[in-house]
Amino acid sequence: HKVVGVGVEAGYAYACNKPILYIRHTDAKPSTTLTGIASYQIVYADHPDLNNQLQTVLTTLTQTKSP
C-alpha cells in the first residue's frame, strides 16, 4: 500500500544530496517517484536476499562516504 509523506521526505533528501535507498519486496508495486530519485534500489525476494543486497549497498555507501 502507498504511504503518504514518503515522497516528500525522499524529495527533501534528494534536494539535500543525500543518498536514497529504495527497498521493496518483489511482490510490492513499485513507486515511480522513489524509483526515479533513488540512489540505490533493492528489490528482494526473501530475507536472505534482502540481507545480501543490503550488505552490498551499505559497503558501497561506507566506502564512498566523504570524511
One Martini backbone bead per residue (centre of mass of N, CA, C, O) as a GRO file, in nm:
protein
   67
    1HIS     BB    1   0.101   0.032   0.012
    2LYS     BB    2   0.061   0.360   0.040
    3VAL     BB    3   0.261   0.639   0.155
    4VAL     BB    4   0.230   0.924   0.315
    5GLY     BB    5   0.527   1.141   0.272
    6VAL     BB    6   0.768   0.995   0.141
    7GLY     BB    7   0.813   1.182  -0.103
    8VAL     BB    8   0.889   1.430   0.060
    9GLU     BB    9   1.133   1.313   0.209
   10ALA     BB   10   1.287   1.220  -0.044
   11GLY     BB   11   1.299   1.500  -0.179
   12TYR     BB   12   1.467   1.632   0.042
   13ALA     BB   13   1.709   1.445   0.025
   14TYR     BB   14   1.768   1.504  -0.271
   15ALA     BB   15   1.810   1.817  -0.233
   16CYS     BB   16   2.054   1.734  -0.013
   17ASN     BB   17   2.232   1.498  -0.134
   18LYS     BB   18   2.111   1.228  -0.042
   19PRO     BB   19   2.097   0.911  -0.004
   20ILE     BB   20   1.872   0.675  -0.166
   21LEU     BB   21   1.692   0.394  -0.034
   22TYR     BB   22   1.514   0.149  -0.216
   23ILE     BB   23   1.273  -0.078  -0.071
   24ARG     BB   24   1.140  -0.390  -0.211
   25HIS     BB   25   0.929  -0.621  -0.285
   26THR     BB   26   0.848  -0.813  -0.553
   27ASP     BB   27   0.524  -0.778  -0.481
   28ALA     BB   28   0.558  -0.482  -0.495
   29LYS     BB   29   0.468  -0.183  -0.592
   30PRO     BB   30   0.609   0.055  -0.759
   31SER     BB   31   0.762   0.367  -0.719
   32THR     BB   32   0.809   0.626  -0.929
   33THR     BB   33   0.939   0.830  -0.745
   34LEU     BB   34   1.160   0.652  -0.609
   35THR     BB   35   1.283   0.535  -0.864
   36GLY     BB   36   1.376   0.824  -0.979
   37ILE     BB   37   1.563   0.910  -0.696
   38ALA     BB   38   1.727   0.673  -0.642
   39SER     BB   39   2.046   0.555  -0.569
   40TYR     BB   40   1.914   0.288  -0.452
   41GLN     BB   41   1.807  -0.055  -0.525
   42ILE     BB   42   1.583  -0.294  -0.365
   43VAL     BB   43   1.482  -0.619  -0.483
   44TYR     BB   44   1.321  -0.865  -0.294
   45ALA     BB   45   1.233  -1.208  -0.197
   46ASP     BB   46   1.401  -1.234   0.079
   47HIS     BB   47   1.588  -1.211   0.355
   48PRO     BB   48   1.861  -1.302   0.234
   49ASP     BB   49   1.846  -1.112  -0.008
   50LEU     BB   50   1.832  -0.851   0.150
   51ASN     BB   51   2.095  -0.883   0.306
   52ASN     BB   52   2.287  -0.896   0.065
   53GLN     BB   53   2.209  -0.624  -0.068
   54LEU     BB   54   2.254  -0.443   0.179
   55GLN     BB   55   2.553  -0.499   0.219
   56THR     BB   56   2.642  -0.382  -0.053
   57VAL     BB   57   2.538  -0.095  -0.014
   58LEU     BB   58   2.680  -0.030   0.257
   59THR     BB   59   2.962  -0.065   0.149
   60THR     BB   60   2.947   0.154  -0.062
   61LEU     BB   61   2.874   0.389   0.129
   62THR     BB   62   3.129   0.364   0.320
   63GLN     BB   63   3.342   0.405   0.080
   64THR     BB   64   3.206   0.698  -0.030
   65LYS     BB   65   3.230   0.849   0.220
   66SER     BB   66   3.285   1.150   0.340
   67PRO     BB   67   3.465   1.308   0.605
   0.00000   0.00000   0.00000
